[in-house]
JSON list of C-alpha atoms in Angstrom, two decimals:
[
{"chain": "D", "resi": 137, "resn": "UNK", "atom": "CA", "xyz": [0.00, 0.00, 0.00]},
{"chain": "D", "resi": 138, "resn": "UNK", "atom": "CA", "xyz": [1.03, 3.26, -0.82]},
{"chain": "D", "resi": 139, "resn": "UNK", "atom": "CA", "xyz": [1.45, 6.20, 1.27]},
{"chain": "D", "resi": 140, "resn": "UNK", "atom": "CA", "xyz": [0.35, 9.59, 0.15]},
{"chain": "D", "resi": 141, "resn": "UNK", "atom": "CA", "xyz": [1.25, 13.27, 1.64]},
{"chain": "D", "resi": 142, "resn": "UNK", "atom": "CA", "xyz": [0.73, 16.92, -0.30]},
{"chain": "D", "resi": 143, "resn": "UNK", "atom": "CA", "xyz": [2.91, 19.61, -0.07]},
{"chain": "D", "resi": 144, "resn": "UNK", "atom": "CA", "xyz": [2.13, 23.22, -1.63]},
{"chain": "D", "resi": 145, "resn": "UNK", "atom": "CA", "xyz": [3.59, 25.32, -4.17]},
{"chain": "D", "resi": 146, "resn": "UNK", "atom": "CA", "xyz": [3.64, 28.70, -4.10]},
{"chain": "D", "resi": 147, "resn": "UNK", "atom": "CA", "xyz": [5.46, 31.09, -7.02]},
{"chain": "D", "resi": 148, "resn": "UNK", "atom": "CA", "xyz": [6.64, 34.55, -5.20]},
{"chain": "D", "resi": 149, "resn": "UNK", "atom": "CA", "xyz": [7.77, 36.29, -8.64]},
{"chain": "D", "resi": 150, "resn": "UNK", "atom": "CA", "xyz": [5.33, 37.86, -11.02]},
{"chain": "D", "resi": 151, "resn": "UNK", "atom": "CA", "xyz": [5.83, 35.78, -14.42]},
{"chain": "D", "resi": 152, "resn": "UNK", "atom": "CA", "xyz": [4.56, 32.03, -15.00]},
{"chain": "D", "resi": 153, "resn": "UNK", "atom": "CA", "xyz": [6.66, 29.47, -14.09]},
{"chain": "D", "resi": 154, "resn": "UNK", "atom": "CA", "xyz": [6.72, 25.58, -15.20]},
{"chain": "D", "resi": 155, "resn": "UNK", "atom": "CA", "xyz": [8.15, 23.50, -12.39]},
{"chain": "D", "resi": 156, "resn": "UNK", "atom": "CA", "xyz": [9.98, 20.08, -12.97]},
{"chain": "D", "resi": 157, "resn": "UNK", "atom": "CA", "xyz": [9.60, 17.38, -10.55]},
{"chain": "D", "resi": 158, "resn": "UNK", "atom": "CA", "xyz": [11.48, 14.73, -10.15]},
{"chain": "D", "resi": 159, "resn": "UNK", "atom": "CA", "xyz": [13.52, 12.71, -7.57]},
{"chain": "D", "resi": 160, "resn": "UNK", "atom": "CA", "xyz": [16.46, 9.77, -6.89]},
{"chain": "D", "resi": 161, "resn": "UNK", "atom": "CA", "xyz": [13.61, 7.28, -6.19]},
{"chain": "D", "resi": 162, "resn": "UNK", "atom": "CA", "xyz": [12.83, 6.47, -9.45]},
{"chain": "D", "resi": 163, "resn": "UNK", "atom": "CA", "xyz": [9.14, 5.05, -9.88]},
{"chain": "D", "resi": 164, "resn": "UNK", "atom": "CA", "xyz": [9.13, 4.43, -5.71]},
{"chain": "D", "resi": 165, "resn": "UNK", "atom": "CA", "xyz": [7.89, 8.03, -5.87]},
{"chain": "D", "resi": 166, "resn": "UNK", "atom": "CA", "xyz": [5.44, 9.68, -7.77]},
{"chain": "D", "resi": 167, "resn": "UNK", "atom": "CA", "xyz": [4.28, 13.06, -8.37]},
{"chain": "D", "resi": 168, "resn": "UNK", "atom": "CA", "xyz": [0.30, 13.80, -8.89]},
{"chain": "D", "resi": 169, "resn": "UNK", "atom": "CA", "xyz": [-2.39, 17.06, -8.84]},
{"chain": "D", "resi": 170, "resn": "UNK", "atom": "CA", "xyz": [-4.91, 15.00, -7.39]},
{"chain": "D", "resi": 171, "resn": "UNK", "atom": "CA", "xyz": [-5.53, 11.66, -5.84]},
{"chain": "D", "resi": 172, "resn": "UNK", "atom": "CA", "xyz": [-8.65, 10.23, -5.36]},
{"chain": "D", "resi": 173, "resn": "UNK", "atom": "CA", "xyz": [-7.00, 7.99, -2.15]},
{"chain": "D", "resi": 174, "resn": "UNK", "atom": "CA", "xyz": [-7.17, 11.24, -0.32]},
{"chain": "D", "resi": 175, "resn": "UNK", "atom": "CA", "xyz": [-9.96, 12.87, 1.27]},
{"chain": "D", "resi": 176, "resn": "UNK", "atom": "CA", "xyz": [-10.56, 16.27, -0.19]},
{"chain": "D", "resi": 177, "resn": "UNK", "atom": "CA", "xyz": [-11.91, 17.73, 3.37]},
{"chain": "D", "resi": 178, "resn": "UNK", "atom": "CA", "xyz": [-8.68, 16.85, 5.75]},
{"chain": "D", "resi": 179, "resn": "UNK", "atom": "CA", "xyz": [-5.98, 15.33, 2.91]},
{"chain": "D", "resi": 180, "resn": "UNK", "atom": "CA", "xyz": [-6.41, 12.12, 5.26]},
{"chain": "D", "resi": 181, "resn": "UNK", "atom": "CA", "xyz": [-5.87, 8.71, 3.19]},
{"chain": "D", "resi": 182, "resn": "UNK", "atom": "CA", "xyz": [-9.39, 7.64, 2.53]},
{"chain": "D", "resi": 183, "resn": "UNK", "atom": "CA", "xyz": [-10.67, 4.23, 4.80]},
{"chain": "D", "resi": 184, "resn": "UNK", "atom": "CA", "xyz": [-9.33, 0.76, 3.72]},
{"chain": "D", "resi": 185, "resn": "UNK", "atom": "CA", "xyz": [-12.93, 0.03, 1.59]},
{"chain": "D", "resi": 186, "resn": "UNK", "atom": "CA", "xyz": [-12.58, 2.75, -0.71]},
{"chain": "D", "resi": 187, "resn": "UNK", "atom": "CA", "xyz": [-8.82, 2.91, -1.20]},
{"chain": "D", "resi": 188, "resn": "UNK", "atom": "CA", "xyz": [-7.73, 1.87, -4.72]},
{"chain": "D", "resi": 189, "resn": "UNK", "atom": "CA", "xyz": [-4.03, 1.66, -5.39]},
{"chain": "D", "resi": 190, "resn": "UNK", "atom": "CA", "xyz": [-4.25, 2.00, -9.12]},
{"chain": "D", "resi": 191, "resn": "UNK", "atom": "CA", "xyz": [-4.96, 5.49, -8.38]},
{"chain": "D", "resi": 192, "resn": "UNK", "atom": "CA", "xyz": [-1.39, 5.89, -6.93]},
{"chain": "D", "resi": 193, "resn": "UNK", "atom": "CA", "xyz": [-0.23, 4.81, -10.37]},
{"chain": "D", "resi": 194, "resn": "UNK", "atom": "CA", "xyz": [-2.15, 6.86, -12.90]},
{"chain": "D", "resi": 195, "resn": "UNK", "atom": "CA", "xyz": [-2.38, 10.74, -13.90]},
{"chain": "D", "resi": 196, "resn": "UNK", "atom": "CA", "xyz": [1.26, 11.02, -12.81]},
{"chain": "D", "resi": 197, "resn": "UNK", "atom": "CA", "xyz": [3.00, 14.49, -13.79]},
{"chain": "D", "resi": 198, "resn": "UNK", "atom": "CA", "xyz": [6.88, 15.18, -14.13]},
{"chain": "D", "resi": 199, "resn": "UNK", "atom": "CA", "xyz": [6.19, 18.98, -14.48]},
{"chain": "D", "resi": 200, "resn": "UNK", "atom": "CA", "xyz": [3.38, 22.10, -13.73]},
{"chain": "D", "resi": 201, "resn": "UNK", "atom": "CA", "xyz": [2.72, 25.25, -14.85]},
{"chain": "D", "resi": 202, "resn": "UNK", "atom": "CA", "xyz": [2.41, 27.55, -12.10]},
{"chain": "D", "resi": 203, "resn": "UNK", "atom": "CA", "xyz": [0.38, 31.35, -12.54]},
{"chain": "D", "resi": 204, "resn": "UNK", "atom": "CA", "xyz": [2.44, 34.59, -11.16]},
{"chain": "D", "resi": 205, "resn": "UNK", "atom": "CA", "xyz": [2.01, 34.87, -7.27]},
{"chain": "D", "resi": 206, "resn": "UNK", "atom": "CA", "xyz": [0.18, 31.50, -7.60]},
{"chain": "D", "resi": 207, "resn": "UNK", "atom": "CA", "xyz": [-0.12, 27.80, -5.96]},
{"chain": "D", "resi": 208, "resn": "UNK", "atom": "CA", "xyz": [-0.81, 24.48, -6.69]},
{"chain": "D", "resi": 209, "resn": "UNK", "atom": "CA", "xyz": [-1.30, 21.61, -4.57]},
{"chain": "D", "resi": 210, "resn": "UNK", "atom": "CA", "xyz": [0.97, 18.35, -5.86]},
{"chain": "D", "resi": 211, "resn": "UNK", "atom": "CA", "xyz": [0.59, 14.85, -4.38]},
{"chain": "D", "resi": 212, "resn": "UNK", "atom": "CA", "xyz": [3.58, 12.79, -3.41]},
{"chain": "D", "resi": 213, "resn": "UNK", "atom": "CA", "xyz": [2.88, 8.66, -3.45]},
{"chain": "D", "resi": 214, "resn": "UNK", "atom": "CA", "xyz": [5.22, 6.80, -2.02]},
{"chain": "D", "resi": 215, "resn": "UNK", "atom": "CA", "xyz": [5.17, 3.27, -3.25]},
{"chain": "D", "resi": 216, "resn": "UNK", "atom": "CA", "xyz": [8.25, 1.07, -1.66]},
{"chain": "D", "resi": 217, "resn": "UNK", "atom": "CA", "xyz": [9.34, -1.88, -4.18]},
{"chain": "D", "resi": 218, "resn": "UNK", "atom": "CA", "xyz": [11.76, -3.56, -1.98]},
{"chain": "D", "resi": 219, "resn": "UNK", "atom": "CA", "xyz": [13.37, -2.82, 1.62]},
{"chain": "D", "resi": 220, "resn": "UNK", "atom": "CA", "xyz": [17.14, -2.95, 1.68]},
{"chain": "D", "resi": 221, "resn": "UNK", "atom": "CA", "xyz": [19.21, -3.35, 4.11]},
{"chain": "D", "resi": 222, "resn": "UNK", "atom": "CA", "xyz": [16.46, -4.27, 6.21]},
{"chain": "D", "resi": 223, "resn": "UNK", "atom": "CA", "xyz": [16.53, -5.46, 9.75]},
{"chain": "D", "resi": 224, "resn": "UNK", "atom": "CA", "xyz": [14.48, -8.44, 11.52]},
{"chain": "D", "resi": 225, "resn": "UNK", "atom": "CA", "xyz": [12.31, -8.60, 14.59]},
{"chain": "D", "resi": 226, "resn": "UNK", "atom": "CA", "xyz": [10.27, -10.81, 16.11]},
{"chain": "D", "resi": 227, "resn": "UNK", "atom": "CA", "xyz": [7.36, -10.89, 18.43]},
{"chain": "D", "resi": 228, "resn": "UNK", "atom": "CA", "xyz": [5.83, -13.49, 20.65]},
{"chain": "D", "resi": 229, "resn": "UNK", "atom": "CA", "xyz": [2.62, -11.67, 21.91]},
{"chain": "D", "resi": 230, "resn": "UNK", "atom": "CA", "xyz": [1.42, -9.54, 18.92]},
{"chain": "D", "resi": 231, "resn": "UNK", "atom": "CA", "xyz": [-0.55, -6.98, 21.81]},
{"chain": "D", "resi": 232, "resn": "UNK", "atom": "CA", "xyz": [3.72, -7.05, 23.27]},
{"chain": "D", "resi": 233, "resn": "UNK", "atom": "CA", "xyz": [5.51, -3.80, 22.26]},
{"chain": "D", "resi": 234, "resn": "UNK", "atom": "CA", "xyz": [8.92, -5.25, 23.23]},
{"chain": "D", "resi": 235, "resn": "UNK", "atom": "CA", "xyz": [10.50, -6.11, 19.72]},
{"chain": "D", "resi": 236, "resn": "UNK", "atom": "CA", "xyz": [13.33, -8.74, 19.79]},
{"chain": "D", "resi": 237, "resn": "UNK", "atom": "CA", "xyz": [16.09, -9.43, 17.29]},
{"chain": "D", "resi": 238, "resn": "UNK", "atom": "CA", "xyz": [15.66, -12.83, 14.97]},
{"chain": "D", "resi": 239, "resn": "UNK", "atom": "CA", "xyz": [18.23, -14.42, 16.94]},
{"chain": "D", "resi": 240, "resn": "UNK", "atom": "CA", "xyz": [16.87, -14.06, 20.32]},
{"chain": "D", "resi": 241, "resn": "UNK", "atom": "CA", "xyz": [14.47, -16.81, 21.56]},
{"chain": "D", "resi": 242, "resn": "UNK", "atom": "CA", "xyz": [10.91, -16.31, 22.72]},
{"chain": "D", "resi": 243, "resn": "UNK", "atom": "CA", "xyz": [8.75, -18.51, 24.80]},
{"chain": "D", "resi": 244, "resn": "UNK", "atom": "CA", "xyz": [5.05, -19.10, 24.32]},
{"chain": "D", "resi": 245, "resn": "UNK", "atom": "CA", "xyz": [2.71, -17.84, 21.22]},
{"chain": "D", "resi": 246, "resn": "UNK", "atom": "CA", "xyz": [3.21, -17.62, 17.43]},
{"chain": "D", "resi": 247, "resn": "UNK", "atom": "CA", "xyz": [6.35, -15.58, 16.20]},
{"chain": "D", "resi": 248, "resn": "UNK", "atom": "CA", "xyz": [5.91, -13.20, 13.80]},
{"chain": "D", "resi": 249, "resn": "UNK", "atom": "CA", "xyz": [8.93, -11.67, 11.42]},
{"chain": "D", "resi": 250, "resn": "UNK", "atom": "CA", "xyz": [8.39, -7.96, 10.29]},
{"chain": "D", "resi": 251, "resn": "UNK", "atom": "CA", "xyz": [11.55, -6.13, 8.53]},
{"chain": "D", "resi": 252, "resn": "UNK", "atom": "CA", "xyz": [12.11, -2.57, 9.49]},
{"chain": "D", "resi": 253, "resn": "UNK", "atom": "CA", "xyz": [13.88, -0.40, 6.62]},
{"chain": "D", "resi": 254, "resn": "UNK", "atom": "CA", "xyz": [14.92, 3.40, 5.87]},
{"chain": "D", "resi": 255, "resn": "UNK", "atom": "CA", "xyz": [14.51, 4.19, 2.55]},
{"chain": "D", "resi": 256, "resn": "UNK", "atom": "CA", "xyz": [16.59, 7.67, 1.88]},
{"chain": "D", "resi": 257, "resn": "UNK", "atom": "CA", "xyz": [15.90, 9.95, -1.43]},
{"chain": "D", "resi": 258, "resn": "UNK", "atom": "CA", "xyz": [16.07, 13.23, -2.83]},
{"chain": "D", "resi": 259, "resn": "UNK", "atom": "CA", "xyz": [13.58, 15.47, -4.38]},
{"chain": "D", "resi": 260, "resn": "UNK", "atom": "CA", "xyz": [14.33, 18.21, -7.09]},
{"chain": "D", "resi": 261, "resn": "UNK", "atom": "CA", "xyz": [12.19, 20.78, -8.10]},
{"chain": "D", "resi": 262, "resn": "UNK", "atom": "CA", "xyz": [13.24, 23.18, -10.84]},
{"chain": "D", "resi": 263, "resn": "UNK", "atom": "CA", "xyz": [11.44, 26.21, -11.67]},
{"chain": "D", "resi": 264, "resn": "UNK", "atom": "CA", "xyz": [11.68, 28.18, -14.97]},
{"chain": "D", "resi": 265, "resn": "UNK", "atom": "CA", "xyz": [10.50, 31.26, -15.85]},
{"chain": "D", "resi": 266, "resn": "UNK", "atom": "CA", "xyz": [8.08, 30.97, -18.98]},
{"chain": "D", "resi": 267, "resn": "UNK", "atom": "CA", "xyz": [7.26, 34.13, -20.15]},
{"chain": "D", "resi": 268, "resn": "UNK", "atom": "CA", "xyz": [6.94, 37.88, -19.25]},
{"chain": "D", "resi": 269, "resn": "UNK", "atom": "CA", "xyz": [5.79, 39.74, -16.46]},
{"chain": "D", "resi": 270, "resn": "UNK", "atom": "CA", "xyz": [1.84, 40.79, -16.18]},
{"chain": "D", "resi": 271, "resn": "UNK", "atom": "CA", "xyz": [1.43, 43.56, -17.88]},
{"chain": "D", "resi": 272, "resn": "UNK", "atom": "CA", "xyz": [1.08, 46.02, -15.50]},
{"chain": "D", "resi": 273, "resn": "UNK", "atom": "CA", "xyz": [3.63, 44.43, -13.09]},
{"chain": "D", "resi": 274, "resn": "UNK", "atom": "CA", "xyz": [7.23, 45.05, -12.54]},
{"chain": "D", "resi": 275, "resn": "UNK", "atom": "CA", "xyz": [9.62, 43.16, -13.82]},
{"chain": "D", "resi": 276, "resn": "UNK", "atom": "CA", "xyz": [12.08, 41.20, -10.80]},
{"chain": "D", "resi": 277, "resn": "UNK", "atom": "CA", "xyz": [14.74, 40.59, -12.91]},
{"chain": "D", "resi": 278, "resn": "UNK", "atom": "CA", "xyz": [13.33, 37.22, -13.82]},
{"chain": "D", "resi": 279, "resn": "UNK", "atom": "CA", "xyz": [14.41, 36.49, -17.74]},
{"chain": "D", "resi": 280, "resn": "UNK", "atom": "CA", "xyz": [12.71, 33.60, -19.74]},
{"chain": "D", "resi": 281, "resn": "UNK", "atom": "CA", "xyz": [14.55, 30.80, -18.95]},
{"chain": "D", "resi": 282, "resn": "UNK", "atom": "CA", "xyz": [15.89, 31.95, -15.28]},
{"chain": "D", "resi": 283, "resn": "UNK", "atom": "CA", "xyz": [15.70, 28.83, -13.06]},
{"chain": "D", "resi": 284, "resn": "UNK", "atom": "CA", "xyz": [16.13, 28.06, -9.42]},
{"chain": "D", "resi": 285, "resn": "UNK", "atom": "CA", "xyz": [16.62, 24.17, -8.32]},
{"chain": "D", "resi": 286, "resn": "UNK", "atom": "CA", "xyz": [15.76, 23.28, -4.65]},
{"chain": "D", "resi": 287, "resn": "UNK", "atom": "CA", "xyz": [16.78, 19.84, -3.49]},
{"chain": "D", "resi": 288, "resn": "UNK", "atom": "CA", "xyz": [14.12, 18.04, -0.57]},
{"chain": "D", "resi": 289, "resn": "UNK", "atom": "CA", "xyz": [15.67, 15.15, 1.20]},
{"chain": "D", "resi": 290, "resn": "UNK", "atom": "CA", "xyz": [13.29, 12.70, 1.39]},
{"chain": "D", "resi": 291, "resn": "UNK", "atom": "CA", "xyz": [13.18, 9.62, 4.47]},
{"chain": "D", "resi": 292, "resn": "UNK", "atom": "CA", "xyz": [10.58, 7.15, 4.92]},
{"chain": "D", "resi": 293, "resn": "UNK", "atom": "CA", "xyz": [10.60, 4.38, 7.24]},
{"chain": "D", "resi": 294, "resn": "UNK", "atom": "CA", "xyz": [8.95, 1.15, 5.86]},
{"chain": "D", "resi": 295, "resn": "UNK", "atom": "CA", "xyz": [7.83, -1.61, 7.99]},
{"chain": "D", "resi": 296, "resn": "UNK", "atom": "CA", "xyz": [6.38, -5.05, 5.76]},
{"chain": "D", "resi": 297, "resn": "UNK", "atom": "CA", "xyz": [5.22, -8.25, 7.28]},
{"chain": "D", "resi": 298, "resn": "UNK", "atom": "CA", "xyz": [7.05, -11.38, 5.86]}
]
């Protein structure tokens, strides 16, 4: 299952701006407008009956267009593939917070295995300037073509049942 989050973006210069998104994740990550997994009141993952992972996979965007002095909303999914250098635990009692290593020995109940992983990324955004000012607006300098790059690190622990 994935895990979804929103972040805003807001332009502070008066000309349009296309933003490219992209990050060091590959297809672990993906970049949306909208989601219909989350809740359009509280941006809450919708309940477990009406969540459809397909739409964690479709309408994907690598770039936006973003208005002078404007914002836009852009969904981040977060869909793990595999868990490297992961580390075991066990559990007798499954109600027991006390996590012990795979090696250690427990006495009574069923054991159950869960690895515990870090995954560790990066997340560029690149803004370009796409045209002129408004009319009516001053012009900040910003030339067609201008850019700014701003690098996100991005950390996610992942927990899967084996």
């Amino acid at each position: 299952r994935s895990v979804l989050t929103r972040f805003t973006l807001q332009s502070h210069v008066d000309t349009p701006l296309r933003v490219k998104l992209h990050s060091t994740m590959g297809e672990q990550l993906g970049f949306q407008l909208s989601n219909e997994n989350l809740d359009d009141g509280d941006g809450e993952q919708v309940e477990d009956d009406d969540f459809n992972a397909l739409f964690n996979y479709v309408n994907l965007i690598d770039e936006l267009e973003l208005d002078p002095r404007g914002t836009q909303t852009v969904v981040v999914s977060f869909r793990p593939r595999s868990l490297q250098h992961a580390y075991g635990f066990q559990r007798g009692d499954p109600f027991d917070d006390a996590a012990r290593p795979l090696n250690g020995s427990l006495s009574g109940g069923p054991l159950k295995r869960h690895q515990i992983s870090e995954c560790k990324g990066s997340i560029f955004l690149r803004a370009e300037a796409i045209g002129p000012a408004l009319a009516g607006m001053p012009d900040e300098g910003v030339e067609a073509g201008a850019g700014q790059e701003l690098a996100l690190e991005f950390v996610a622990p992942v927990c899967s049942s084996i």
